[in-house]
Coordinates of C-alpha atoms and ligand atoms in Angstrom, one line a residue:
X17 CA 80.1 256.1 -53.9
X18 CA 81.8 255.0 -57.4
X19 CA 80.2 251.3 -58.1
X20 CA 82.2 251.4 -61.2
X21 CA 84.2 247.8 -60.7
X22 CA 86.2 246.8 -63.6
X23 CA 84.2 243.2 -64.0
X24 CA 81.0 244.0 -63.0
X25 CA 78.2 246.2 -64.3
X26 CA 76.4 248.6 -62.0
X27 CA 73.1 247.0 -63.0
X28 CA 74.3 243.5 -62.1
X29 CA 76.1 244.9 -58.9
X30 CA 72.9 246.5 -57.6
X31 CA 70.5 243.4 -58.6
X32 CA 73.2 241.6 -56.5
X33 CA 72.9 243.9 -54.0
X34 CA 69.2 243.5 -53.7
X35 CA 69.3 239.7 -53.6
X36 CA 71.9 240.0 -50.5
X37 CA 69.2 242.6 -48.9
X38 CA 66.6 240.5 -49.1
X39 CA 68.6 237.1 -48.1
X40 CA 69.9 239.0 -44.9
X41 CA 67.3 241.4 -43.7
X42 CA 69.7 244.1 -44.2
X43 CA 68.7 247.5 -45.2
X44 CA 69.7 247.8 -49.2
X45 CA 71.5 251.3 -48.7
X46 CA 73.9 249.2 -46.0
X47 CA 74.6 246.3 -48.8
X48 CA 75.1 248.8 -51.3
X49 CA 77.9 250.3 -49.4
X50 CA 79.2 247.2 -48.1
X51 CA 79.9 245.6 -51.2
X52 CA 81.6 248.5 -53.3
X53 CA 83.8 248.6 -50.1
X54 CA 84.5 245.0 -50.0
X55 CA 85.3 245.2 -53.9
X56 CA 88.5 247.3 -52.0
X57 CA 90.0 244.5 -50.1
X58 CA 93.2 242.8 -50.1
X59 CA 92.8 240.0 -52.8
X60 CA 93.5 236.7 -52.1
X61 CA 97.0 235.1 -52.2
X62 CA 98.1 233.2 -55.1
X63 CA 97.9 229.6 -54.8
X64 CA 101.9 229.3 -54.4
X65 CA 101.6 232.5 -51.8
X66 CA 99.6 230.5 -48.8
X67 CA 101.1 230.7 -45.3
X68 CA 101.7 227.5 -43.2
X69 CA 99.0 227.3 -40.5
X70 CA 99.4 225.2 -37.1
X71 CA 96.2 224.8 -34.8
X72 CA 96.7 224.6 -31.2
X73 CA 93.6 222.9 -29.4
X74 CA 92.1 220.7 -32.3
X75 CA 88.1 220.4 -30.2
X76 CA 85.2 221.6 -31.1
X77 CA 86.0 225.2 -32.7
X78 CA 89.8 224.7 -33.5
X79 CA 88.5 222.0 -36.5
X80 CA 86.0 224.9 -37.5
X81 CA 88.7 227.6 -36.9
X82 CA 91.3 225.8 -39.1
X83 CA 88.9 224.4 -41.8
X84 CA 88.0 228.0 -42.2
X85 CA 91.5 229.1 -42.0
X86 CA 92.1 226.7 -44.7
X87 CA 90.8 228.7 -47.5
X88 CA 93.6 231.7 -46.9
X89 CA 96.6 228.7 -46.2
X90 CA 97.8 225.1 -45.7
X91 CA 97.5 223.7 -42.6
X92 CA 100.4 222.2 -41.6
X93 CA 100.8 221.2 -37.9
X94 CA 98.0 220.6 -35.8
X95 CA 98.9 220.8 -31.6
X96 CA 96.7 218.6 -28.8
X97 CA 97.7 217.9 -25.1
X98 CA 95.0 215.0 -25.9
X99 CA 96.3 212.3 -28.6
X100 CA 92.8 211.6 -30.1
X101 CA 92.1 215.1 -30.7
X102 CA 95.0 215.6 -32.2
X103 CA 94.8 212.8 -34.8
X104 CA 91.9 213.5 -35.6
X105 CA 92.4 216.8 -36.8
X106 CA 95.4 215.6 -38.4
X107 CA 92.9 213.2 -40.7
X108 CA 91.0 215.7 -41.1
X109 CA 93.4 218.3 -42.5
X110 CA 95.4 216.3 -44.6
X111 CA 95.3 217.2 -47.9
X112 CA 96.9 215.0 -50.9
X113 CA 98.3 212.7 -49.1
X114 CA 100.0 215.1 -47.3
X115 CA 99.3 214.9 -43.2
X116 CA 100.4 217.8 -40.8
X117 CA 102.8 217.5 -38.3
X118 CA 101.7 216.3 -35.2
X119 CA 103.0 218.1 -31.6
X120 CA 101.5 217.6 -28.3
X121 CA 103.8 220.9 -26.8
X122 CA 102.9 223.9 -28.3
X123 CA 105.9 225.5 -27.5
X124 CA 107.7 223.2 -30.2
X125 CA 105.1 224.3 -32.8
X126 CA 106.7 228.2 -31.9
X127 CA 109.9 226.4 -33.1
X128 CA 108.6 225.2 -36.9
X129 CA 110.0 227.0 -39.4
X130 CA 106.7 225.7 -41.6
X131 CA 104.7 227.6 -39.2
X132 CA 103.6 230.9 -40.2
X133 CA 100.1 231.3 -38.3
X134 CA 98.6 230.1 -35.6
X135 CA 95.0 229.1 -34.8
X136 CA 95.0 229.0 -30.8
X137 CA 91.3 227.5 -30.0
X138 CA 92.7 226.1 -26.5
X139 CA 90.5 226.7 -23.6
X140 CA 90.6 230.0 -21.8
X141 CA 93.1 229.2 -19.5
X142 CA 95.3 228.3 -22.1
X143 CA 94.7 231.1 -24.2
X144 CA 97.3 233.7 -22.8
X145 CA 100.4 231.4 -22.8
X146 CA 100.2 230.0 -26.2
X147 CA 99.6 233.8 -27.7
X148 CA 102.4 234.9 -25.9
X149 CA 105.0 232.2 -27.2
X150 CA 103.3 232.6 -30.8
X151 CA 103.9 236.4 -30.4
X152 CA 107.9 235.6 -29.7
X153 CA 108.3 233.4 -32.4
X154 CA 106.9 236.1 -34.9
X155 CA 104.1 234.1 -36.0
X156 CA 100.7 236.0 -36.4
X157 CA 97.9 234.5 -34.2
X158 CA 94.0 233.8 -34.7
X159 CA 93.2 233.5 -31.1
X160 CA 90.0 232.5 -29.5
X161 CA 87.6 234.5 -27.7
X162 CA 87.7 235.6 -24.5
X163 CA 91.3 236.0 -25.4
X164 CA 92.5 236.2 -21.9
X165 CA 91.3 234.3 -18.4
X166 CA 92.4 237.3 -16.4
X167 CA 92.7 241.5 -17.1
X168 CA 96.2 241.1 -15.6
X169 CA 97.1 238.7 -18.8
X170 CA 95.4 240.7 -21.2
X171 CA 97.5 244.0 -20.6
X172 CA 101.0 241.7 -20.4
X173 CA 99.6 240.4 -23.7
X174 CA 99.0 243.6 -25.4
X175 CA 102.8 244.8 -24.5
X176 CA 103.8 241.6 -26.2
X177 CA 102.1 241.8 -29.4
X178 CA 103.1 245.1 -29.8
X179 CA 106.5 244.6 -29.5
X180 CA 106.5 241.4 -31.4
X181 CA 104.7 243.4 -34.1
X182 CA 102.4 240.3 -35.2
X183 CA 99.0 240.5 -36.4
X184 CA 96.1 239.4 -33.4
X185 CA 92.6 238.8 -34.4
X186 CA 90.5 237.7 -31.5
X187 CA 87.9 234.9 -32.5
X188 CA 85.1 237.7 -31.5
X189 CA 83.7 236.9 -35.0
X190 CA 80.3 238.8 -34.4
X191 CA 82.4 241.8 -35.2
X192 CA 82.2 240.8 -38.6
X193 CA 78.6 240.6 -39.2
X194 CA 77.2 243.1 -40.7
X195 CA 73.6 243.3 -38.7
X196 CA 75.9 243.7 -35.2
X197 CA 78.6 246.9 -37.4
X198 CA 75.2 248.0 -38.9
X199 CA 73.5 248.3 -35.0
X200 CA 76.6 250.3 -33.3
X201 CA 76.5 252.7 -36.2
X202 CA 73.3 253.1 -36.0
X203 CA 73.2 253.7 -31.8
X204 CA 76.9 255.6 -32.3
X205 CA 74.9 257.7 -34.7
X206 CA 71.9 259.0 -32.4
X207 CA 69.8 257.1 -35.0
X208 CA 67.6 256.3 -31.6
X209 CA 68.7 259.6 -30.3
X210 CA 70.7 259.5 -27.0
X211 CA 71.8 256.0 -25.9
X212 CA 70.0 255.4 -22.7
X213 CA 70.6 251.6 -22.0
X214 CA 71.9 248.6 -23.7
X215 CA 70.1 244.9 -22.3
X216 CA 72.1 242.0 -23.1
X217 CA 71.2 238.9 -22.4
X218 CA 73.0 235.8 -22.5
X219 CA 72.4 232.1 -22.6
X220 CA 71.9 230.8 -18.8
X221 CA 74.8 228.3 -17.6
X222 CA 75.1 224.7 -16.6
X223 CA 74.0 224.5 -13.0
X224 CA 74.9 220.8 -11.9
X225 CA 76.9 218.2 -9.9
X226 CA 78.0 217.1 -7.5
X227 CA 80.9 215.3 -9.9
X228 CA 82.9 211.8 -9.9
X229 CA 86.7 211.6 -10.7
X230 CA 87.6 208.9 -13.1
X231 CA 91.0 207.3 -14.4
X232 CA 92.5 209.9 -17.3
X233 CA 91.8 208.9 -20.5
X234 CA 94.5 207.5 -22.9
X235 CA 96.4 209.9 -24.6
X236 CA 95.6 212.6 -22.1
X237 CA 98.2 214.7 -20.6
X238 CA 95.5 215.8 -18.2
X239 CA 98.5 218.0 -16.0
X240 CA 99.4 219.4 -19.3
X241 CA 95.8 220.8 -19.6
X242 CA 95.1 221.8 -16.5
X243 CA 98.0 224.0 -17.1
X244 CA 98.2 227.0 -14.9
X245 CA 95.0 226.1 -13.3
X246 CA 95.2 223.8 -9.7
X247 CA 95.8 220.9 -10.1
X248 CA 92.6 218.3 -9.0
X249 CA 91.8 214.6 -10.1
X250 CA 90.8 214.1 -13.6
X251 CA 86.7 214.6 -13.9
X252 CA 85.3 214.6 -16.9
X253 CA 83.3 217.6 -17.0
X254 CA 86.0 219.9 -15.8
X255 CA 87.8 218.9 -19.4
X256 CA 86.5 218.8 -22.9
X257 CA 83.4 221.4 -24.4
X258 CA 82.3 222.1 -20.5
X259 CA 85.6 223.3 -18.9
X260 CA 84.0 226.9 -19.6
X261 CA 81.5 226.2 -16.7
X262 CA 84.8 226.3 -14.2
X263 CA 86.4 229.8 -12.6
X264 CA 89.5 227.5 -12.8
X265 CA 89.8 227.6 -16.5
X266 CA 87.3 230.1 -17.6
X267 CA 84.1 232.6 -16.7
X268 CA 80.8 230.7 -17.1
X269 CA 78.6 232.3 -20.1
X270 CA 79.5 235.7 -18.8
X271 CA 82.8 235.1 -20.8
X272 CA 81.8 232.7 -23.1
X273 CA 79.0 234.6 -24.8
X274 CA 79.5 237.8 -22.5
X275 CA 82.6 237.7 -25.3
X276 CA 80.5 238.3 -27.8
X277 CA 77.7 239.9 -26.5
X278 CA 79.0 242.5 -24.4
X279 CA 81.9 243.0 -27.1
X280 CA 78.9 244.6 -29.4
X281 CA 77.7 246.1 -26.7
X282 CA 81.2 247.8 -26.0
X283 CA 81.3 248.6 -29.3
X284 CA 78.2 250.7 -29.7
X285 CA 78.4 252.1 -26.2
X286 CA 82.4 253.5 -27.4
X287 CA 83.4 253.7 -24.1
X288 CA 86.5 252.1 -23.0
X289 CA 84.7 251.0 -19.5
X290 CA 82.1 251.4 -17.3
X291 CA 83.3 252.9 -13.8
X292 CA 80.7 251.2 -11.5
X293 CA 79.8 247.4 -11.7
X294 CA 77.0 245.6 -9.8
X295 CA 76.9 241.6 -10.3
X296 CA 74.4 239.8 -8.8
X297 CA 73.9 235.9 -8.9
X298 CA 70.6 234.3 -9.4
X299 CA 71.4 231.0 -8.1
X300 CA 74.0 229.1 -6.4
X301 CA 76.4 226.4 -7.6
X302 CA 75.6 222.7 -6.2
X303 CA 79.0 222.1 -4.4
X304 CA 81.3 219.7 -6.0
X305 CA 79.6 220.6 -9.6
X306 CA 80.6 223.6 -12.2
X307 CA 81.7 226.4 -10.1
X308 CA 80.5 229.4 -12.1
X309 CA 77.0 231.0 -11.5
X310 CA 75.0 230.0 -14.3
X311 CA 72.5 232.9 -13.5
X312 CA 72.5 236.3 -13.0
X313 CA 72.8 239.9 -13.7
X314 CA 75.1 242.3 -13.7
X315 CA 74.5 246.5 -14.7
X316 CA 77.2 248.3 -15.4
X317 CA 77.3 252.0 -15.0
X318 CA 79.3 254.8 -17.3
X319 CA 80.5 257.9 -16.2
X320 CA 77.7 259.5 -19.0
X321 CA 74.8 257.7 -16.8
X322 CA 75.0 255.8 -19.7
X323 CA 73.7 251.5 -18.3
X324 CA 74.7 248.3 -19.4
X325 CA 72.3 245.4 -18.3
X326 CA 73.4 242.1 -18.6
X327 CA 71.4 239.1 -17.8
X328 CA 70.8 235.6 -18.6
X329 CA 68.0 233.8 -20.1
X330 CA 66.7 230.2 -19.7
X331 CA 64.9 230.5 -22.9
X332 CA 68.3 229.3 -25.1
X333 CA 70.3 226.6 -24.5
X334 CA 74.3 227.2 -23.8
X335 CA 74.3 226.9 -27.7
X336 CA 72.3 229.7 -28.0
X337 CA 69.6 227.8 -29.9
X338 CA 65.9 228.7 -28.5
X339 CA 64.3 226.2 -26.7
X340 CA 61.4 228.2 -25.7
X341 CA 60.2 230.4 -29.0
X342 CA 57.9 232.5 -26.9
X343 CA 61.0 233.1 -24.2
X344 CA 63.6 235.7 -24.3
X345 CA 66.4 235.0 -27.0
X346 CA 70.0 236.1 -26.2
X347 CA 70.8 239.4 -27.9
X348 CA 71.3 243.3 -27.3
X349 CA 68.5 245.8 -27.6
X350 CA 69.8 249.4 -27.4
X351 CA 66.9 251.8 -25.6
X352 CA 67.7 255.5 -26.1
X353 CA 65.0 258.6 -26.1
X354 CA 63.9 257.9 -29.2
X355 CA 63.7 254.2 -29.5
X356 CA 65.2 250.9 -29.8
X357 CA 67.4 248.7 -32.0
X358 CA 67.3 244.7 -31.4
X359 CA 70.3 242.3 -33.0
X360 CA 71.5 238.9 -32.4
X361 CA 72.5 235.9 -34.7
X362 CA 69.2 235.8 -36.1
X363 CA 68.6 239.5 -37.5
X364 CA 68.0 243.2 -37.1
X365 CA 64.8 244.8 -35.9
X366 CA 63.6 248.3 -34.7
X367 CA 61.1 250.4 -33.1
X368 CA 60.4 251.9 -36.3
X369 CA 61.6 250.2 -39.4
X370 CA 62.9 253.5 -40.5
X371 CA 65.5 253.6 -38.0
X372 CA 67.1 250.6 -40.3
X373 CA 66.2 251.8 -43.8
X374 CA 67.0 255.3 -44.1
X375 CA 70.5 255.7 -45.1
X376 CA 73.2 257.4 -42.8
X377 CA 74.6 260.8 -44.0
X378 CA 78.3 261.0 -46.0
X379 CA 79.7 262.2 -42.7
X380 CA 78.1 259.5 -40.0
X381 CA 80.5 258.0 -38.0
X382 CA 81.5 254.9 -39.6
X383 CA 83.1 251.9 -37.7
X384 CA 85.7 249.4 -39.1
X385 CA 84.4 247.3 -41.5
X386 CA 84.9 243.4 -42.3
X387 CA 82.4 241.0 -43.6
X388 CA 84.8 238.3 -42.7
X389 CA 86.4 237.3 -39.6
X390 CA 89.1 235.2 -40.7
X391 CA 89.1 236.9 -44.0
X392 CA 89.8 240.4 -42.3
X393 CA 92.5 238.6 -40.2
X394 CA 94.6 237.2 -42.9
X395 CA 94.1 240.6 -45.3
X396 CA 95.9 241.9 -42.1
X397 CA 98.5 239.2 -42.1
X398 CA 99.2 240.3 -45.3
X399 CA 98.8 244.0 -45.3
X400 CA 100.1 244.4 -41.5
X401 CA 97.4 246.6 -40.7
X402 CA 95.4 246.4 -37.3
X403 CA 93.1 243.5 -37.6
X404 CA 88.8 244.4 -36.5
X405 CA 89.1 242.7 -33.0
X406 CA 93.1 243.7 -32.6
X407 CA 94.3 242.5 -29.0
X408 CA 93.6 246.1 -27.5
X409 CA 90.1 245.8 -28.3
X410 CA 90.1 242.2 -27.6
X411 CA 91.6 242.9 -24.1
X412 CA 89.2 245.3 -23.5
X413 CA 86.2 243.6 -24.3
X414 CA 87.1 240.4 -22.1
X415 CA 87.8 242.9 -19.4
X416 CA 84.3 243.3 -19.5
X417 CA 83.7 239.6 -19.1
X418 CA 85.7 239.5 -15.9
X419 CA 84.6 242.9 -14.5
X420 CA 81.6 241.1 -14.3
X421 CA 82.0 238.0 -12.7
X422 CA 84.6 239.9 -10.4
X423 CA 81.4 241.8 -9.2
X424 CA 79.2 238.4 -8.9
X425 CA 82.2 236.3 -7.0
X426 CA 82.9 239.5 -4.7
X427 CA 79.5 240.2 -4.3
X428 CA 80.0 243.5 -3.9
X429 CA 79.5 246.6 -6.0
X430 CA 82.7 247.6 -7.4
X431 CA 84.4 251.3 -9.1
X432 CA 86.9 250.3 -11.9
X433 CA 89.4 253.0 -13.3
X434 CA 89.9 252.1 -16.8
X435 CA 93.3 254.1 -17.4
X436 CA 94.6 252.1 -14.6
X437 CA 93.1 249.2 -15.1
X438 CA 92.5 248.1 -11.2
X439 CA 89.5 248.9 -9.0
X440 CA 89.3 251.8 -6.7
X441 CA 87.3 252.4 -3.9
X442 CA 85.2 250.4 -1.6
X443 CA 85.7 246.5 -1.7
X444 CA 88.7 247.5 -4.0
X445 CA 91.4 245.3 -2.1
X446 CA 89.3 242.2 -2.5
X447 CA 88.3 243.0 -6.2
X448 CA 92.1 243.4 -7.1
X449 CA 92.7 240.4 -6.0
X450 CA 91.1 239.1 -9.0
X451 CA 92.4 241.0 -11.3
X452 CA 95.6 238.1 -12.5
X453 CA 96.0 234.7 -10.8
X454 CA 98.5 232.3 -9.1
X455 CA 99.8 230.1 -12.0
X456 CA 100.6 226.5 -10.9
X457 CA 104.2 225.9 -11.8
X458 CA 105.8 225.2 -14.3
X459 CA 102.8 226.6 -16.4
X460 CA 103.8 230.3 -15.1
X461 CA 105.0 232.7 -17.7
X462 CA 108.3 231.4 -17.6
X463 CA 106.9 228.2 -19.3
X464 CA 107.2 230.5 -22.5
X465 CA 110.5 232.1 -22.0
Ligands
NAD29 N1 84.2 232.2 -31.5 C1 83.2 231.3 -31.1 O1 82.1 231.5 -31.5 C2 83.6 230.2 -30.3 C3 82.7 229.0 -30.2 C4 83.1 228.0 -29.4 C5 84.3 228.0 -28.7 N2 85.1 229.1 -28.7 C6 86.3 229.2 -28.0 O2 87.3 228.3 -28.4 C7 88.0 227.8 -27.3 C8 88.0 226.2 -27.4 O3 86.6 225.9 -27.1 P1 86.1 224.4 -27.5 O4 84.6 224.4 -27.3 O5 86.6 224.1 -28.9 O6 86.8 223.5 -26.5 P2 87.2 222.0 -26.5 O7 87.4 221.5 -25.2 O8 86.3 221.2 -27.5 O9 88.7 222.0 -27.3 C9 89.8 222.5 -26.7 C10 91.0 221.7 -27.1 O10 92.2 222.3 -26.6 C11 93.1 221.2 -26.2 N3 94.1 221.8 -25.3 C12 94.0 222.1 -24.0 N4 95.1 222.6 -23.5 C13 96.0 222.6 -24.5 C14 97.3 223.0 -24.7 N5 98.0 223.5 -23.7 N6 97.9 222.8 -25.9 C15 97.2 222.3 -27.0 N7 95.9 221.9 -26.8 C16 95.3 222.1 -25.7 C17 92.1 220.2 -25.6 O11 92.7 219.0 -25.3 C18 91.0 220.3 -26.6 O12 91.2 219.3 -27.6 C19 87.5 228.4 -26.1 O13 88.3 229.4 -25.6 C20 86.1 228.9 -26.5 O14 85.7 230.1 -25.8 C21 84.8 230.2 -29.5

């Protein structure tokens, strides 16, 4: 591989190299690589070359989303069905005195001529709509993870992106780290020889209730987010940061981290589905609380024999963040019939340390590369090439999410065809019923055009 960059020496690119191997746990052969390829990348726009950004759904990760975005462009407009939110981020993102527009209808943002991007960090059941309207209006979309609530919007999605011909990066962001790339390589590789298994586990749910309504609070259009979803008196915990614990608006931590987690997983497995799904909950929700199990397990079969286990852990908090250090953390281990290969947010371990340090051959499989989620998303915005999590593979990877807790609120073992993208079989009638949803009106699809 030619290290040869114009402003920087070899020795000082490999003594960089070894700092960034021993900061990251990462093998040095993998930096090496990683950074002369990275050397390659689209460089960053001029300072009078930055695209006008709008956030939709200014909470918890649309401030991080757009603060992030920030670095490539200017945000501009910032979009909240709750006032506070809104004006907050608006504060926040003002820059020289110079405040973003404020909307509270995203479908007005669509109509900005300012707005070039958009960062969509609306709750799942949001997700779909707002993509779709951004995708008409030719504006290119950072859009949160798990980018659909149903498979049925995930597959209309796809068709309109494509023929919208804007850019889609999913916010699947563990894509972009290079210990998760660096473990599907390794398992797509045989480095463990044949894949036998992959465990996932996942952060345990909320598991509480029963709930109290309360008067909306000001500057809530509390119909407006509710959206699509039926409509029921405003309670607090069905909005804000816990709405993910709700099959009305999203899919428990099987879609929440199951978006993440069983996205890498889908990765190294390089299977477009698994054809048999068993879900199984672990406990029951307390009526009138969150709706979704928050434990369980689900294995998924492949047509190789190939299994997926999936199950949660009490051991992390819905954060993620360990509670119990001697517990089970969330993360993948692949098992195959030579060994195994553990990653999550913390690092990269194997069986054998050699698994990780000796280099892969010139003609390994290699898988798409970026060291940068947002990065990656706005070289494509500018280069108009397929971003890593496109809206194919971010489809796919949430239809993974909902197989699952289509298995768990069936309770039945399902067969999936993946070409068709509806179950067969036993149970299938029942199972196909979940595959899109009844959208209250007037937050259908014609809401968007
Ligand atoms: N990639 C990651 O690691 C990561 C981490 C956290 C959250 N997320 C995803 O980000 C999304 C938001 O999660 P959060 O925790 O920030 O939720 P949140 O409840 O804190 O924020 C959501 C915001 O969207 C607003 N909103 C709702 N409907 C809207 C609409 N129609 N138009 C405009 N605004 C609307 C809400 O009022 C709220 O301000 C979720 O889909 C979640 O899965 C991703």
């Amino acid at each position: 591989m030619d290290t040869s960059f114009p402003n920087i020496s070899r020795r000082r690119f490999l003594q960089r190299c070894a700092t960034l191997a021993a900061m990251t746990g990462l093998p040095l052969w993998f930096i090496t690589q990683r950074e002369a390829e990275a050397a390659e990348t689209v460089p960053m726009p001029s300072p009078n070359d930055r695209p006008g950004i709008a956030l939709v759904g200014c909470g918890g990760m649309g401030k991080g989303d757009a603060k992030n975005a920030s670095r490539f462009g200017e945000i501009v407009a910032v979009c909240d069905v709750d006032r506070t939110h809104a004006e907050i981020a608006a504060k926040m993102f003002t820059v020289d005195g110079k405040v973003p527009k404020i909307y509270s209808d995203f479908r007005k943002v669509m109509a900005d001529p300012d707005v070039h991007i958009v960062v969509n960090a609306t709750p799942d059941h949001w997700h779909t709509l707002v993509n779709i309207a951004a995708a008409r209006a030719k504006k290119d979309v950072y859009g949160e993870k798990p980018l659909t609530l149903t498979i049925d919007e995930g597959r209309r999605l796809v068709k309109i992106v494509h023929e919208n011909g804007i850019v889609l990066q999913t916010g699947t962001q563990q894509r972009s780290d290079p210990r998760f790339r660096l473990a599907c390589e390794l398992v797509r590789n045989e480095r463990i020889g044949k894949l036998v298994r992959a465990n996932v586990w996942l952060p345990a749910g909320l598991r509480d209730g029963p709930f109290a309504s309360s008067p909306v609070p000001d500057g809530l259009d509390w119909d407006f987010w509710q959206g699509q979803a039926p409509a029921f008196d405003y309670v607090k915990q069905r909005c804000h940061g816990t709405f993910r614990f709700w099959y009305d608006y999203s899919g428990g931590t099987m879609t929440d981290w199951g978006a993440h987690h069983n996205d890498i997983a889908y990765w190294a497995i390089g299977q477009l589905a698994p054809h048999e799904i068993e879900g199984t909950p672990l406990s029951q929700p307390i009526p009138g609380g969150y709706t979704t199990f928050a434990d369980y397990k689900v294995k998924y079969t492949y047509a190789d024999g190939v299994e997926l286990n999936i199950a949660t852990t009490q051991d992390d908090t819905i954060y993620g963040v360990h509670r119990n250090p001697k517990g089970q953390p969330n993360g993948i281990k692949f098992e195959g019939t030579n060994g195994w290969i553990w990653v999550n947010r913390d690092g990269i371990s194997a069986s054998d340390p050699s698994i990780l340090t000796a280099p892969l051959p010139e003609d390994a499989i290699r898988l798409y590369e970026s060291n940068n989620h947002m990065g990656n998303f706005f070289d494509c915005v500018r280069s108009r090439k397929l971003p890593i999590c496109d809206v194919e593979t971010g489809h796919r990877s949430a239809t993974m999410c909902h197989l699952g807790a289509i298995s768990m609120r069936t309770g039945k073992k399902l067969k999936w065809d993946a070409a068709m993208e509806r179950f067969v079989g036993w149970h299938a009638h029942k199972a196909n019923a979940y595959v899109s949803r009844e959208m209250r009106k007037p937050y259908d699809y014609s809401f968007v055009g």
